[in-house]
Amino acid sequence: MAQNSRGLVLTTFAVLFAMLAVSNLSKPFQLSPNVGFVFFGGKTHGIANAILGPAFGLMLIVYAIGIWRMRRWVLPIAYAYAAYVILNLLLYTIRNAGSADQPSATFMLGYMAIAIGVSTGSAILLHRRRSALL
């Protein structure tokens, strides 16, 4: 029943959040000095990366499970995560404007469209379907 009530888009979003969770959980184990969890616009390193990457990874696993099972408690996570993604992208763009760390404008526009689209889209869909949440 949960599969039918969830629909294809929310199912896809749940899978994408689970994949992002794996990426965040693995941040402390990546040896490249250019890899780090971006937290409120700043790339973390060292202990901050070792704590924040897995913490957000666990939160995203909980989020994906909440979407997968269509649970009502997932709504506050959806709202908070959508707001965080927008703020994080805005701060990252401001902090890195004109620097060598700033990716190309084309990449950033595409990345922002996907990141904001998925995070905000899932919050909107869950809000619209809140009566179907258990």
PDB file of C-alpha atoms in Angstrom:
ATOM      1  CA  MET A   1       0.000   0.000   0.000  1.00  0.00           C
ATOM      2  CA  ALA A   2       2.784   2.474   0.854  1.00  0.00           C
ATOM      3  CA  GLN A   3       4.274   2.027  -2.618  1.00  0.00           C
ATOM      4  CA  ASN A   4       0.988   2.978  -4.290  1.00  0.00           C
ATOM      5  CA  SER A   5       0.332   5.970  -2.047  1.00  0.00           C
ATOM      6  CA  ARG A   6       3.914   7.257  -2.331  1.00  0.00           C
ATOM      7  CA  GLY A   7       4.025   7.535  -6.119  1.00  0.00           C
ATOM      8  CA  LEU A   8       6.932   7.592  -8.533  1.00  0.00           C
ATOM      9  CA  VAL A   9       8.248  11.081  -7.751  1.00  0.00           C
ATOM     10  CA  LEU A  10       8.417  10.640  -3.969  1.00  0.00           C
ATOM     11  CA  THR A  11       9.897   7.169  -4.466  1.00  0.00           C
ATOM     12  CA  THR A  12      12.594   8.694  -6.672  1.00  0.00           C
ATOM     13  CA  PHE A  13      13.260  11.436  -4.120  1.00  0.00           C
ATOM     14  CA  ALA A  14      13.569   8.874  -1.308  1.00  0.00           C
ATOM     15  CA  VAL A  15      16.145   6.930  -3.336  1.00  0.00           C
ATOM     16  CA  LEU A  16      18.055  10.128  -4.172  1.00  0.00           C
ATOM     17  CA  PHE A  17      18.150  11.163  -0.505  1.00  0.00           C
ATOM     18  CA  ALA A  18      19.410   7.690   0.442  1.00  0.00           C
ATOM     19  CA  MET A  19      22.167   7.985  -2.177  1.00  0.00           C
ATOM     20  CA  LEU A  20      23.108  11.436  -0.874  1.00  0.00           C
ATOM     21  CA  ALA A  21      23.195   9.977   2.639  1.00  0.00           C
ATOM     22  CA  VAL A  22      25.784   7.407   1.530  1.00  0.00           C
ATOM     23  CA  SER A  23      27.870  10.217   0.023  1.00  0.00           C
ATOM     24  CA  ASN A  24      27.694  12.261   3.233  1.00  0.00           C
ATOM     25  CA  LEU A  25      28.468   9.253   5.421  1.00  0.00           C
ATOM     26  CA  SER A  26      31.603   8.601   3.365  1.00  0.00           C
ATOM     27  CA  LYS A  27      32.959  12.182   3.533  1.00  0.00           C
ATOM     28  CA  PRO A  28      35.395  11.457   6.408  1.00  0.00           C
ATOM     29  CA  PHE A  29      36.892   8.525   4.478  1.00  0.00           C
ATOM     30  CA  GLN A  30      37.677  10.419   1.273  1.00  0.00           C
ATOM     31  CA  LEU A  31      41.360  11.294   1.131  1.00  0.00           C
ATOM     32  CA  SER A  32      41.225  14.179  -1.340  1.00  0.00           C
ATOM     33  CA  PRO A  33      41.924  17.563   0.285  1.00  0.00           C
ATOM     34  CA  ASN A  34      39.243  19.085  -1.969  1.00  0.00           C
ATOM     35  CA  VAL A  35      36.471  16.902  -0.552  1.00  0.00           C
ATOM     36  CA  GLY A  36      34.527  18.120   2.445  1.00  0.00           C
ATOM     37  CA  PHE A  37      30.977  18.520   3.654  1.00  0.00           C
ATOM     38  CA  VAL A  38      29.636  22.000   2.863  1.00  0.00           C
ATOM     39  CA  PHE A  39      27.924  23.411   5.956  1.00  0.00           C
ATOM     40  CA  PHE A  40      26.249  26.826   5.725  1.00  0.00           C
ATOM     41  CA  GLY A  41      28.353  27.703   2.703  1.00  0.00           C
ATOM     42  CA  GLY A  42      31.749  26.665   4.059  1.00  0.00           C
ATOM     43  CA  LYS A  43      33.573  23.470   3.161  1.00  0.00           C
ATOM     44  CA  THR A  44      34.464  21.568   6.333  1.00  0.00           C
ATOM     45  CA  HIS A  45      37.680  19.651   6.971  1.00  0.00           C
ATOM     46  CA  GLY A  46      39.093  17.520   9.764  1.00  0.00           C
ATOM     47  CA  ILE A  47      36.937  16.901  12.810  1.00  0.00           C
ATOM     48  CA  ALA A  48      34.096  19.135  11.593  1.00  0.00           C
ATOM     49  CA  ASN A  49      33.906  17.093   8.385  1.00  0.00           C
ATOM     50  CA  ALA A  50      34.090  13.837  10.359  1.00  0.00           C
ATOM     51  CA  ILE A  51      31.120  14.899  12.494  1.00  0.00           C
ATOM     52  CA  LEU A  52      28.893  16.930  10.166  1.00  0.00           C
ATOM     53  CA  GLY A  53      29.091  14.679   7.093  1.00  0.00           C
ATOM     54  CA  PRO A  54      27.896  11.541   8.909  1.00  0.00           C
ATOM     55  CA  ALA A  55      25.381  13.527  11.001  1.00  0.00           C
ATOM     56  CA  PHE A  56      23.707  14.844   7.857  1.00  0.00           C
ATOM     57  CA  GLY A  57      24.038  11.385   6.307  1.00  0.00           C
ATOM     58  CA  LEU A  58      22.066   9.886   9.187  1.00  0.00           C
ATOM     59  CA  MET A  59      19.479  12.660   8.973  1.00  0.00           C
ATOM     60  CA  LEU A  60      19.064  11.977   5.250  1.00  0.00           C
ATOM     61  CA  ILE A  61      18.608   8.252   5.926  1.00  0.00           C
ATOM     62  CA  VAL A  62      15.849   9.107   8.405  1.00  0.00           C
ATOM     63  CA  TYR A  63      14.345  11.486   5.828  1.00  0.00           C
ATOM     64  CA  ALA A  64      14.432   8.835   3.087  1.00  0.00           C
ATOM     65  CA  ILE A  65      12.829   6.265   5.399  1.00  0.00           C
ATOM     66  CA  GLY A  66      10.121   8.762   6.365  1.00  0.00           C
ATOM     67  CA  ILE A  67       9.322   9.406   2.708  1.00  0.00           C
ATOM     68  CA  TRP A  68       9.487   5.690   1.851  1.00  0.00           C
ATOM     69  CA  ARG A  69       7.064   4.802   4.640  1.00  0.00           C
ATOM     70  CA  MET A  70       4.951   7.960   4.155  1.00  0.00           C
ATOM     71  CA  ARG A  71       5.159   9.025   7.806  1.00  0.00           C
ATOM     72  CA  ARG A  72       3.764  12.289   9.112  1.00  0.00           C
ATOM     73  CA  TRP A  73       6.876  12.986  11.226  1.00  0.00           C
ATOM     74  CA  VAL A  74       8.852  13.520   8.003  1.00  0.00           C
ATOM     75  CA  LEU A  75       7.188  16.906   7.325  1.00  0.00           C
ATOM     76  CA  PRO A  76       9.347  19.007   9.707  1.00  0.00           C
ATOM     77  CA  ILE A  77      12.469  17.332   8.302  1.00  0.00           C
ATOM     78  CA  ALA A  78      11.320  18.137   4.763  1.00  0.00           C
ATOM     79  CA  TYR A  79      10.674  21.798   5.569  1.00  0.00           C
ATOM     80  CA  ALA A  80      13.941  22.238   7.478  1.00  0.00           C
ATOM     81  CA  TYR A  81      16.035  20.472   4.851  1.00  0.00           C
ATOM     82  CA  ALA A  82      14.529  22.477   1.985  1.00  0.00           C
ATOM     83  CA  ALA A  83      15.301  25.734   3.817  1.00  0.00           C
ATOM     84  CA  TYR A  84      18.817  24.516   4.674  1.00  0.00           C
ATOM     85  CA  VAL A  85      19.595  23.618   1.047  1.00  0.00           C
ATOM     86  CA  ILE A  86      18.555  27.055  -0.206  1.00  0.00           C
ATOM     87  CA  LEU A  87      20.510  28.854   2.528  1.00  0.00           C
ATOM     88  CA  ASN A  88      23.561  26.613   2.085  1.00  0.00           C
ATOM     89  CA  LEU A  89      23.667  27.223  -1.672  1.00  0.00           C
ATOM     90  CA  LEU A  90      23.226  30.964  -1.228  1.00  0.00           C
ATOM     91  CA  LEU A  91      26.011  31.187   1.361  1.00  0.00           C
ATOM     92  CA  TYR A  92      28.341  28.958  -0.687  1.00  0.00           C
ATOM     93  CA  THR A  93      27.833  31.148  -3.748  1.00  0.00           C
ATOM     94  CA  ILE A  94      28.477  34.342  -1.760  1.00  0.00           C
ATOM     95  CA  ARG A  95      31.558  32.974   0.040  1.00  0.00           C
ATOM     96  CA  ASN A  96      33.163  31.575  -3.105  1.00  0.00           C
ATOM     97  CA  ALA A  97      32.217  34.253  -5.650  1.00  0.00           C
ATOM     98  CA  GLY A  98      35.184  34.910  -7.922  1.00  0.00           C
ATOM     99  CA  SER A  99      37.447  32.400  -6.195  1.00  0.00           C
ATOM    100  CA  ALA A 100      39.173  29.379  -7.712  1.00  0.00           C
ATOM    101  CA  ASP A 101      36.862  27.189  -5.593  1.00  0.00           C
ATOM    102  CA  GLN A 102      33.741  28.476  -7.355  1.00  0.00           C
ATOM    103  CA  PRO A 103      32.562  26.072 -10.078  1.00  0.00           C
ATOM    104  CA  SER A 104      31.433  27.474 -13.412  1.00  0.00           C
ATOM    105  CA  ALA A 105      28.168  29.395 -13.559  1.00  0.00           C
ATOM    106  CA  THR A 106      26.651  26.736 -15.816  1.00  0.00           C
ATOM    107  CA  PHE A 107      27.483  23.974 -13.340  1.00  0.00           C
ATOM    108  CA  MET A 108      26.183  26.002 -10.388  1.00  0.00           C
ATOM    109  CA  LEU A 109      22.896  26.814 -12.112  1.00  0.00           C
ATOM    110  CA  GLY A 110      22.319  23.158 -12.961  1.00  0.00           C
ATOM    111  CA  TYR A 111      23.350  22.018  -9.485  1.00  0.00           C
ATOM    112  CA  MET A 112      21.134  24.616  -7.812  1.00  0.00           C
ATOM    113  CA  ALA A 113      18.148  23.679  -9.985  1.00  0.00           C
ATOM    114  CA  ILE A 114      18.474  20.016  -9.023  1.00  0.00           C
ATOM    115  CA  ALA A 115      19.268  20.612  -5.339  1.00  0.00           C
ATOM    116  CA  ILE A 116      16.482  23.135  -4.798  1.00  0.00           C
ATOM    117  CA  GLY A 117      14.077  21.248  -7.048  1.00  0.00           C
ATOM    118  CA  VAL A 118      14.466  17.945  -5.215  1.00  0.00           C
ATOM    119  CA  SER A 119      14.608  19.312  -1.658  1.00  0.00           C
ATOM    120  CA  THR A 120      11.809  21.851  -2.084  1.00  0.00           C
ATOM    121  CA  GLY A 121       9.838  19.599  -4.418  1.00  0.00           C
ATOM    122  CA  SER A 122       9.788  16.794  -1.874  1.00  0.00           C
ATOM    123  CA  ALA A 123       8.662  19.190   0.870  1.00  0.00           C
ATOM    124  CA  ILE A 124       5.879  20.534  -1.350  1.00  0.00           C
ATOM    125  CA  LEU A 125       4.728  17.066  -2.412  1.00  0.00           C
ATOM    126  CA  LEU A 126       4.757  15.774   1.159  1.00  0.00           C
ATOM    127  CA  HIS A 127       2.843  18.851   2.322  1.00  0.00           C
ATOM    128  CA  ARG A 128       0.230  18.376  -0.406  1.00  0.00           C
ATOM    129  CA  ARG A 129      -0.091  14.698   0.473  1.00  0.00           C
ATOM    130  CA  ARG A 130      -0.035  15.196   4.255  1.00  0.00           C
ATOM    131  CA  SER A 131      -3.480  13.601   4.598  1.00  0.00           C
ATOM    132  CA  ALA A 132      -1.990  10.378   3.155  1.00  0.00           C
ATOM    133  CA  LEU A 133       0.867  10.369   5.678  1.00  0.00           C
ATOM    134  CA  LEU A 134       0.552   7.908   8.544  1.00  0.00           C
TER     135      LEU A 134
END
